[in-house]
C-alpha cells in the first residue's frame, strides 16, 4: 500500500497558532496555486458556514496562514499566505478566504506591501543580491537569492512611481531570472536552477505512467522564434544598434518569425541579455506538458520532473512552471504544467 492510498490530511496555522481543529469540520476545499513566474502564489479556502447559531468568525485581513498538505499524520508545509479577501455567501452558507504570498497591506507578521508605487534610483553595478536585500529589509520579507542570480550586475535603473514588485519583475524578465514572493520570502534564481525558498536545490521528481492519472503534451510554433532582436543606445551613432540572438527550439520545425523587443537598452550587454532571456523563454514554451496525479507536496513550481516509461517525445526531463493542489470531497489532486528546460 503506497502513501497516497491513505486519506489526505491538512494542517492550518494562523499567525503561528494551530487552527486545524477549527478548520477541519468546516473545510469544503483548499486550493493552492504555485507558479514559477512573477505571479505570487495564492491560496483559497472554502468553509461551510451553515450554522446560524454558530457562524464562523470573519478573519482579519493581514492574517498569515500556513498550509501543510499530506497523508495520515505526515503533512508538509506548502506555503505561507497573507489573507487579503474574505467573502461570505448563502444559501448554503459558506466563507471563502483568498490569501496571497505577498502582502497588499501590512500583515500581522510585520510584512509590508511591495506593491505600492515609489521612486528611487539604483546606481550602475548594483547586484541583484543587493537590490533584493534592500527591498526585503524595507518590507519585512526574508530573501532566497541563488549564487548565480545574485551575481548579476545591473545597469543604472530609475524606479519612478513604480512598485518594488514591478521593478523586480522587469529585471527578472530582462535577465532571464525567476522572481516570486513565496513563504514570506523574496525568491530570485536563474530560470531552471530549481531552487527552494530555503535556497537549497529542489529534488528531481521521477514519474512513470502508473503515477499519473492523465497527461497531454503539446508542441506549438506560434510561441517560438527564429531570432530575437534587441536594440541599445550607442552615443557614437545616431540610431540604436541591433543585436540578434538565435532562438529556434529543438524538435519544432518551420519556425520563422522574428521577435523584436520594444525597449531600448543602455548597453550592448544589457540588450544581449534581454534578447537571450526572451529566446530561451520561447524555446521552453514551444513544448509543454500537463499532468494530473494524486496529490504530492513535493511537486513545486520551478522543480524538475524526470519522466520514464512514456512515449517518445514525452519521456525525459521537464521544468515545472505551475502546480495547483486541490483538496476537497474528491480527495487531493495535483495538476502540473511543465515546459522544456533551457539547454544552456
Coordinates of C-alpha atoms in Angstrom, one line a residue:
X1 CA 0.0 0.0 0.0
X2 CA 1.5 3.4 -1.0
X3 CA 1.3 6.6 0.9
X4 CA -1.3 8.1 -1.4
X5 CA -3.6 5.1 -0.6
X6 CA -4.2 6.8 2.8
X7 CA -6.7 9.6 3.4
X8 CA -5.4 13.1 2.6
X9 CA -4.9 15.5 5.5
X10 CA -4.0 19.1 6.1
X11 CA -2.8 21.5 8.8
X12 CA -3.6 25.2 9.1
X13 CA -1.7 27.7 11.3
X14 CA -2.9 31.3 11.6
X15 CA -0.4 33.8 12.9
X16 CA 1.6 30.9 14.4
X17 CA -1.4 29.2 16.1
X18 CA -2.5 25.7 15.1
X19 CA -6.1 26.2 13.9
X20 CA -6.5 22.8 12.3
X21 CA -9.2 21.6 14.7
X22 CA -11.3 24.7 14.0
X23 CA -11.0 24.3 10.2
X24 CA -11.3 20.5 10.0
X25 CA -15.1 20.1 10.4
X26 CA -15.8 23.1 8.2
X27 CA -13.4 22.8 5.2
X28 CA -15.1 22.3 1.8
X29 CA -12.0 22.8 -0.2
X30 CA -8.4 24.1 -0.2
X31 CA -6.7 25.2 -3.4
X32 CA -3.1 26.2 -3.6
X33 CA -1.7 27.8 -6.8
X34 CA 2.1 27.6 -7.0
X35 CA 3.7 29.3 -10.1
X36 CA 7.3 29.6 -11.2
X37 CA 6.8 33.0 -12.8
X38 CA 6.4 36.5 -11.5
X39 CA 2.9 35.9 -10.0
X40 CA 2.6 35.5 -6.3
X41 CA 1.4 32.1 -5.1
X42 CA -2.2 32.0 -3.9
X43 CA -4.4 30.0 -1.5
X44 CA -8.2 29.8 -1.5
X45 CA -10.0 28.1 1.4
X46 CA -13.8 27.5 1.3
X47 CA -15.5 26.8 4.6
X48 CA -19.1 25.8 5.4
X49 CA -21.0 28.5 7.4
X50 CA -24.3 26.8 7.7
X51 CA -25.0 27.1 11.4
X52 CA -26.9 30.3 12.2
X53 CA -26.3 29.8 16.0
X54 CA -22.5 29.3 15.4
X55 CA -21.4 31.5 12.5
X56 CA -17.7 31.5 11.6
X57 CA -15.8 34.5 12.8
X58 CA -14.7 36.6 9.8
X59 CA -10.8 36.5 9.9
X60 CA -9.0 39.9 9.8
X61 CA -7.2 40.9 6.6
X62 CA -3.5 40.5 7.1
X63 CA -3.5 37.2 9.0
X64 CA -0.6 35.0 8.0
X65 CA -1.9 31.5 7.1
X66 CA 0.5 28.5 6.8
X67 CA -0.9 25.5 4.9
X68 CA 0.5 21.9 5.1
X69 CA -0.7 19.0 3.0
X70 CA -0.1 15.3 3.2
X71 CA -1.5 11.9 4.2
X72 CA -2.4 10.4 7.6
X73 CA 0.0 12.0 10.1
X74 CA 2.6 13.3 7.6
X75 CA 1.9 16.8 6.3
X76 CA 4.5 19.0 4.6
X77 CA 4.3 22.8 4.5
X78 CA 3.4 24.0 1.0
X79 CA 3.3 27.8 1.7
X80 CA 2.6 30.8 3.8
X81 CA -0.1 33.2 2.6
X82 CA -1.4 36.6 3.8
X83 CA -5.2 36.8 4.0
X84 CA -6.5 39.5 1.7
X85 CA -10.1 38.8 0.6
X86 CA -13.0 37.3 2.6
X87 CA -16.3 36.5 1.0
X88 CA -19.4 35.2 2.9
X89 CA -22.4 34.0 0.9
X90 CA -25.5 31.8 1.0
X91 CA -27.6 29.8 0.9
X92 CA -26.0 27.5 1.6
X93 CA -23.8 29.5 3.9
X94 CA -20.1 29.5 3.1
X95 CA -17.0 31.6 3.6
X96 CA -14.2 31.9 1.0
X97 CA -10.8 33.2 2.2
X98 CA -8.3 34.2 -0.5
X99 CA -4.7 34.7 0.5
X100 CA -1.5 35.7 -1.4
X101 CA 2.2 35.0 -0.8
X102 CA 2.8 38.8 -1.0
X103 CA 1.3 41.5 1.2
X104 CA -1.1 44.1 -0.2
X105 CA -1.0 45.9 3.1
X106 CA 0.7 45.4 6.5
X107 CA 0.4 41.8 7.6
X108 CA 0.0 40.6 11.2
X109 CA 3.6 39.2 11.0
X110 CA 5.0 42.6 10.1
X111 CA 5.4 42.1 6.3
X112 CA 4.8 45.3 4.3
X113 CA 3.4 45.7 0.8
X114 CA 5.8 45.6 -2.1
X115 CA 3.0 46.6 -4.5
X116 CA 3.0 50.3 -3.6
X117 CA 4.5 52.8 -6.1
X118 CA 7.7 54.5 -5.0
X119 CA 10.5 56.5 -6.6
X120 CA 14.3 55.9 -6.2
X121 CA 17.4 55.2 -8.3
X122 CA 19.6 52.1 -8.3
X123 CA 23.2 53.0 -9.2
X124 CA 25.0 51.2 -12.0
X125 CA 26.7 48.0 -10.9
X126 CA 24.1 47.3 -8.2
X127 CA 23.9 43.5 -7.9
X128 CA 20.7 41.6 -7.9
X129 CA 21.6 40.3 -4.4
X130 CA 22.0 43.8 -3.0
X131 CA 18.8 45.1 -4.6
X132 CA 16.7 42.2 -3.3
X133 CA 18.3 42.6 0.2
X134 CA 17.3 46.2 0.3
X135 CA 13.7 45.7 -0.8
X136 CA 13.3 42.8 1.6
X137 CA 14.6 44.8 4.5
X138 CA 12.2 47.6 3.7
X139 CA 9.2 45.2 3.5
X140 CA 10.0 42.7 6.2
X141 CA 10.5 39.7 3.9
X142 CA 13.3 37.2 4.0
X143 CA 15.5 36.6 0.9
X144 CA 16.5 33.5 -1.0
X145 CA 18.7 34.6 -3.9
X146 CA 20.8 31.9 -5.7
X147 CA 24.5 32.5 -6.2
X148 CA 24.2 32.8 -9.9
X149 CA 21.2 35.2 -9.8
X150 CA 22.8 37.3 -7.0
X151 CA 26.0 37.9 -9.1
X152 CA 24.1 39.6 -11.9
X153 CA 25.2 43.2 -12.1
X154 CA 22.6 45.8 -13.3
X155 CA 22.8 49.0 -15.3
X156 CA 21.6 52.3 -13.7
X157 CA 17.8 51.9 -13.0
X158 CA 15.4 54.7 -12.2
X159 CA 12.4 53.4 -10.3
X160 CA 9.8 56.2 -10.9
X161 CA 6.3 55.8 -9.4
X162 CA 6.9 52.0 -9.7
X163 CA 6.3 49.3 -7.2
X164 CA 9.2 47.1 -5.9
X165 CA 7.4 44.0 -7.2
X166 CA 7.2 45.6 -10.7
X167 CA 10.8 46.7 -10.8
X168 CA 12.0 43.2 -9.7
X169 CA 9.6 41.6 -12.3
X170 CA 11.1 43.8 -15.0
X171 CA 14.7 43.0 -14.1
X172 CA 13.9 39.2 -13.8
X173 CA 12.4 39.3 -17.3
X174 CA 15.4 41.1 -18.9
X175 CA 18.0 39.0 -17.1
X176 CA 16.3 35.6 -17.5
X177 CA 15.6 35.2 -13.8
X178 CA 12.7 33.9 -11.8
X179 CA 11.3 36.3 -9.1
X180 CA 8.4 35.5 -6.9
X181 CA 7.3 36.1 -3.3
X182 CA 6.8 32.7 -1.6
X183 CA 6.6 31.6 2.0
X184 CA 7.4 35.0 3.4
X185 CA 10.5 35.2 1.2
X186 CA 11.5 37.0 -1.9
X187 CA 12.9 34.2 -4.1
X188 CA 15.2 35.0 -7.0
X189 CA 17.1 32.4 -9.1
X190 CA 18.1 31.7 -12.7
X191 CA 15.3 30.1 -14.7
X192 CA 15.8 26.3 -14.4
X193 CA 18.0 26.4 -11.3
X194 CA 15.2 24.7 -9.4
X195 CA 15.9 26.4 -6.0
X196 CA 13.6 26.1 -3.0
X197 CA 12.6 29.0 -0.7
X198 CA 15.3 27.7 1.7
X199 CA 17.9 28.4 -1.1
X200 CA 18.6 24.6 -1.4
X201 CA 18.3 22.8 -4.7
X202 CA 14.9 21.1 -5.3
X203 CA 14.9 17.4 -5.9
X204 CA 14.1 15.9 -9.3
X205 CA 10.8 14.0 -9.1
X206 CA 10.7 10.8 -11.1
X207 CA 7.3 9.8 -12.5
X208 CA 6.2 6.8 -14.6
X209 CA 2.7 6.3 -16.2
X210 CA 1.4 4.4 -13.2
X211 CA 1.9 7.6 -11.0
X212 CA -0.2 9.8 -13.4
X213 CA -4.0 9.9 -13.8
X214 CA -3.9 11.9 -17.1
X215 CA -1.3 13.7 -19.2
X216 CA -1.1 15.7 -22.5
X217 CA 1.9 17.1 -24.4
X218 CA 1.7 20.0 -26.8
X219 CA 4.2 21.5 -29.4
X220 CA 3.4 25.0 -30.7
X221 CA 5.3 27.0 -33.3
X222 CA 3.5 30.3 -32.6
X223 CA 5.2 30.9 -29.3
X224 CA 8.7 30.2 -30.7
X225 CA 11.1 32.5 -32.7
X226 CA 13.8 32.0 -35.2
X227 CA 15.6 35.1 -33.8
X228 CA 15.2 37.7 -31.1
X229 CA 16.4 41.2 -31.8
X230 CA 17.1 43.9 -29.1
X231 CA 18.5 47.4 -29.6
X232 CA 20.8 49.5 -27.4
X233 CA 21.9 53.1 -27.4
X234 CA 25.4 53.9 -28.8
X235 CA 26.0 57.6 -28.3
X236 CA 28.6 57.5 -31.1
X237 CA 25.9 56.7 -33.6
X238 CA 22.6 58.5 -34.4
X239 CA 20.4 55.4 -34.4
X240 CA 20.0 52.5 -31.9
X241 CA 22.2 49.4 -32.6
X242 CA 20.6 46.0 -33.0
X243 CA 21.9 42.7 -31.5
X244 CA 20.5 39.3 -32.7
X245 CA 20.2 36.0 -30.8
X246 CA 19.4 32.7 -32.4
X247 CA 16.2 31.3 -30.9
X248 CA 15.0 28.2 -32.8
X249 CA 13.8 25.5 -30.4
X250 CA 14.9 21.9 -30.8
X251 CA 12.4 19.4 -32.1
X252 CA 10.0 22.1 -33.5
X253 CA 10.3 22.7 -37.3
X254 CA 9.3 25.5 -39.5
X255 CA 9.9 28.4 -37.0
X256 CA 10.5 31.6 -39.0
X257 CA 9.1 34.5 -37.0
X258 CA 11.5 37.2 -35.6
X259 CA 10.7 38.8 -32.2
X260 CA 11.9 42.4 -31.7
X261 CA 12.0 43.7 -28.2
X262 CA 10.4 47.1 -27.8
X263 CA 12.7 48.5 -25.1
X264 CA 15.9 50.4 -26.0
X265 CA 18.7 49.1 -23.6
X266 CA 21.5 51.2 -22.2
X267 CA 24.3 48.9 -23.3
X268 CA 25.1 46.1 -25.7
X269 CA 25.4 43.7 -22.7
X270 CA 22.0 44.6 -21.4
X271 CA 20.4 44.2 -24.9
X272 CA 22.0 40.8 -25.4
X273 CA 21.0 39.6 -22.0
X274 CA 17.4 40.6 -22.6
X275 CA 17.3 39.0 -26.1
X276 CA 18.9 35.8 -24.8
X277 CA 16.3 35.6 -22.0
X278 CA 13.4 36.1 -24.5
X279 CA 14.9 33.5 -26.8
X280 CA 15.1 30.9 -24.0
X281 CA 11.5 31.7 -22.9
X282 CA 10.3 30.9 -26.5
X283 CA 12.4 27.7 -26.6
X284 CA 11.0 26.4 -23.4
X285 CA 7.4 27.3 -24.2
X286 CA 7.5 25.5 -27.6
X287 CA 7.0 22.2 -25.9
X288 CA 4.7 21.9 -22.8
X289 CA 3.1 19.2 -20.9
X290 CA 0.1 19.0 -18.5
X291 CA -0.3 16.2 -15.9
X292 CA -2.8 15.3 -13.2
X293 CA -2.0 12.9 -10.4
X294 CA -2.8 12.1 -6.8
X295 CA -1.7 14.9 -4.5
X296 CA 2.0 15.2 -3.7
X297 CA 3.5 18.1 -1.6
X298 CA 7.0 17.6 -3.2
X299 CA 5.7 18.9 -6.5
X300 CA 6.9 22.5 -6.6
X301 CA 6.9 25.2 -9.3
X302 CA 10.5 25.5 -10.8
X303 CA 11.2 21.9 -9.7
X304 CA 12.1 19.3 -12.3
X305 CA 10.4 16.1 -13.4
X306 CA 12.1 13.0 -14.9
X307 CA 9.5 11.1 -16.9
X308 CA 10.3 7.4 -17.7
X309 CA 8.2 4.8 -19.5
X310 CA 6.3 7.4 -21.6
X311 CA 6.2 7.6 -25.4
X312 CA 9.0 9.2 -27.4
X313 CA 8.8 13.0 -27.1
X314 CA 7.3 12.8 -23.7
X315 CA 9.9 10.9 -21.7
X316 CA 12.8 12.9 -20.3
X317 CA 13.3 16.0 -18.2
X318 CA 10.7 18.8 -17.7
X319 CA 10.7 22.0 -15.8
X320 CA 7.6 22.6 -13.7
X321 CA 6.0 26.1 -14.3
X322 CA 2.9 25.7 -12.3
X323 CA 1.3 23.3 -9.7
X324 CA -2.3 23.5 -8.5
X325 CA -3.1 21.5 -5.4
X326 CA -6.9 20.9 -4.8
X327 CA -8.1 19.2 -1.6
X328 CA -11.8 18.6 -1.4
X329 CA -14.6 16.0 -1.4
X330 CA -12.9 14.0 -4.2
X331 CA -9.6 13.8 -2.3
X332 CA -6.3 15.6 -3.1
X333 CA -5.3 16.2 -6.7
X334 CA -2.2 17.9 -8.0
X335 CA -2.2 19.4 -11.5
X336 CA 1.1 20.2 -13.2
X337 CA 2.2 22.4 -16.1
X338 CA 5.7 22.0 -17.3
X339 CA 8.0 23.0 -20.2
X340 CA 11.2 22.0 -21.8
X341 CA 14.2 23.1 -19.7
X342 CA 16.7 25.5 -21.3
X343 CA 19.6 23.8 -22.9
X344 CA 22.1 26.4 -21.7

